[in-house]
């Protein structure tokens, strides 16, 4: 198990241990940097604070990012400013989501939603803000982090989940 | 206002057929508009009952109905609520009857005649994969 020193403390960490600690937690909003764990994007500092119990002021984002990439997690940087919403831009005609069904072009939101099948999500543009087992948790997360979603729904996993809608 | 059809991932890989969806915000839950499948065959607009308390909507229970949806027996409770749709070009609010249903098997709400379609002129550009809604002119009259 790799050992690393964070803020003067030594820790033995591996990827499975990190994944286990994050079970049941919800990722906070991504400001710029993120790491991908269990198919979700996490702020590096949130992860390292949860794993080590350290205060976030005790280390930098880059230290957290470096520690987590050493464990094999992918790191990235958010490409677009938060709140950008190409799907409803008045300049977009037709909307980006529109043609994909006819052309088979990859749909960014579809890929972003794929890890969250069966969960409730809040989305803005092509970004998944939060995913959780219940709408109550999603709404609580939005309130806590002062976020506003474009849409909230449960990510269905089959055509049958919606074709059963009866006219009433 | 324009809404792109929404595609979702299929469990088996790929994507499900994009569908016409409108995001409708309940008063008190503006931060999380509810995705509602446009259903021209539905007489009512329906959502999951678990959304009502999140918006602070009390369900009085004096007007309920039992019905079957997707083969599932459920109970809908009527509440008149304020709703809002928003896009980058503007927003529009209206009051409407919504049926909050328990249990609710669907991942979306259903936007039907009462509560939604009675209030809008809806143009569905199915081939291009989007829909446009425009408030009915009578809604702007005193």
CSV table of N, CA and C in Angstrom, one decimal, chain B residues 2 5 12-13 16-17 24 27-28 38 41 50 61 65 67 73 82 90 92 95 99 108 120 124-126 128-129:
chain,number,residue,atom,x,y,z
B,2,UNK,N,-37.6,27.2,-26.0
B,2,UNK,CA,-37.2,26.0,-26.8
B,2,UNK,C,-36.6,25.0,-25.9
B,5,UNK,N,-35.0,17.9,-27.3
B,5,UNK,CA,-35.4,16.5,-26.8
B,5,UNK,C,-34.2,16.0,-26.0
B,12,UNK,N,-27.9,-0.9,-21.5
B,12,UNK,CA,-27.1,-1.8,-22.4
B,12,UNK,C,-26.0,-1.2,-23.2
B,13,UNK,N,-25.9,0.2,-23.0
B,13,UNK,CA,-24.9,0.9,-23.8
B,13,UNK,C,-25.7,1.8,-24.9
B,16,UNK,N,-31.0,6.0,-25.2
B,16,UNK,CA,-32.4,5.8,-25.5
B,16,UNK,C,-32.8,6.9,-26.5
B,17,UNK,N,-33.9,6.6,-27.2
B,17,UNK,CA,-34.5,7.5,-28.1
B,17,UNK,C,-34.8,8.9,-27.4
B,24,UNK,N,-40.1,21.9,-15.6
B,24,UNK,CA,-41.1,22.7,-14.9
B,24,UNK,C,-40.8,22.8,-13.5
B,27,UNK,N,-43.3,26.1,-7.5
B,27,UNK,CA,-43.0,27.2,-6.6
B,27,UNK,C,-42.4,26.6,-5.3
B,28,UNK,N,-41.3,27.1,-4.8
B,28,UNK,CA,-40.7,26.6,-3.6
B,28,UNK,C,-39.5,25.6,-4.0
B,38,UNK,N,-43.5,15.3,-22.2
B,38,UNK,CA,-44.6,15.9,-22.8
B,38,UNK,C,-45.5,14.7,-23.3
B,41,UNK,N,-51.4,12.7,-24.8
B,41,UNK,CA,-52.5,11.8,-24.5
B,41,UNK,C,-52.9,11.8,-23.1
B,50,UNK,N,-43.5,12.5,-3.8
B,50,UNK,CA,-42.3,12.8,-3.0
B,50,UNK,C,-41.7,14.2,-3.3
B,61,UNK,N,-55.5,16.1,0.4
B,61,UNK,CA,-56.0,14.8,0.5
B,61,UNK,C,-57.5,14.7,0.3
B,65,UNK,N,-57.6,10.5,-6.6
B,65,UNK,CA,-58.2,9.6,-7.5
B,65,UNK,C,-57.2,8.4,-7.6
B,67,UNK,N,-55.8,5.4,-10.0
B,67,UNK,CA,-55.7,5.0,-11.4
B,67,UNK,C,-54.5,4.1,-11.6
B,73,UNK,N,-51.1,0.4,-9.9
B,73,UNK,CA,-52.1,1.1,-9.3
B,73,UNK,C,-51.5,2.2,-8.4
B,82,UNK,N,-48.2,27.0,-8.3
B,82,UNK,CA,-47.6,27.9,-9.2
B,82,UNK,C,-46.4,27.2,-9.9
B,90,UNK,N,-36.1,33.8,-21.4
B,90,UNK,CA,-37.1,34.3,-20.5
B,90,UNK,C,-37.7,33.2,-19.7
B,92,UNK,N,-41.7,32.0,-17.8
B,92,UNK,CA,-43.2,32.2,-17.8
B,92,UNK,C,-43.7,31.4,-16.6
B,95,UNK,N,-50.5,29.3,-12.8
B,95,UNK,CA,-51.0,28.5,-11.8
B,95,UNK,C,-51.8,27.3,-12.5
B,99,UNK,N,-51.3,16.8,-10.2
B,99,UNK,CA,-51.7,15.6,-9.5
B,99,UNK,C,-50.4,15.0,-9.0
B,108,UNK,N,-39.7,10.7,-14.8
B,108,UNK,CA,-40.1,12.1,-15.1
B,108,UNK,C,-41.5,12.3,-14.6
B,120,UNK,N,-50.3,26.5,-23.2
B,120,UNK,CA,-49.3,26.8,-24.2
B,120,UNK,C,-49.7,26.4,-25.6
B,124,UNK,N,-43.9,20.9,-32.0
B,124,UNK,CA,-43.0,19.8,-31.8
B,124,UNK,C,-42.2,19.6,-33.1
B,125,UNK,N,-40.9,19.9,-33.1
B,125,UNK,CA,-40.1,19.7,-34.3
B,125,UNK,C,-39.4,18.3,-34.0
B,126,UNK,N,-40.1,17.3,-34.3
B,126,UNK,CA,-39.6,15.9,-33.9
B,126,UNK,C,-38.4,15.5,-34.7
B,128,UNK,N,-36.1,17.4,-36.0
B,128,UNK,CA,-34.9,18.1,-35.6
B,128,UNK,C,-34.7,18.0,-34.1
B,129,UNK,N,-35.6,17.3,-33.4
B,129,UNK,CA,-35.4,17.0,-32.0
B,129,UNK,C,-35.5,18.1,-31.0
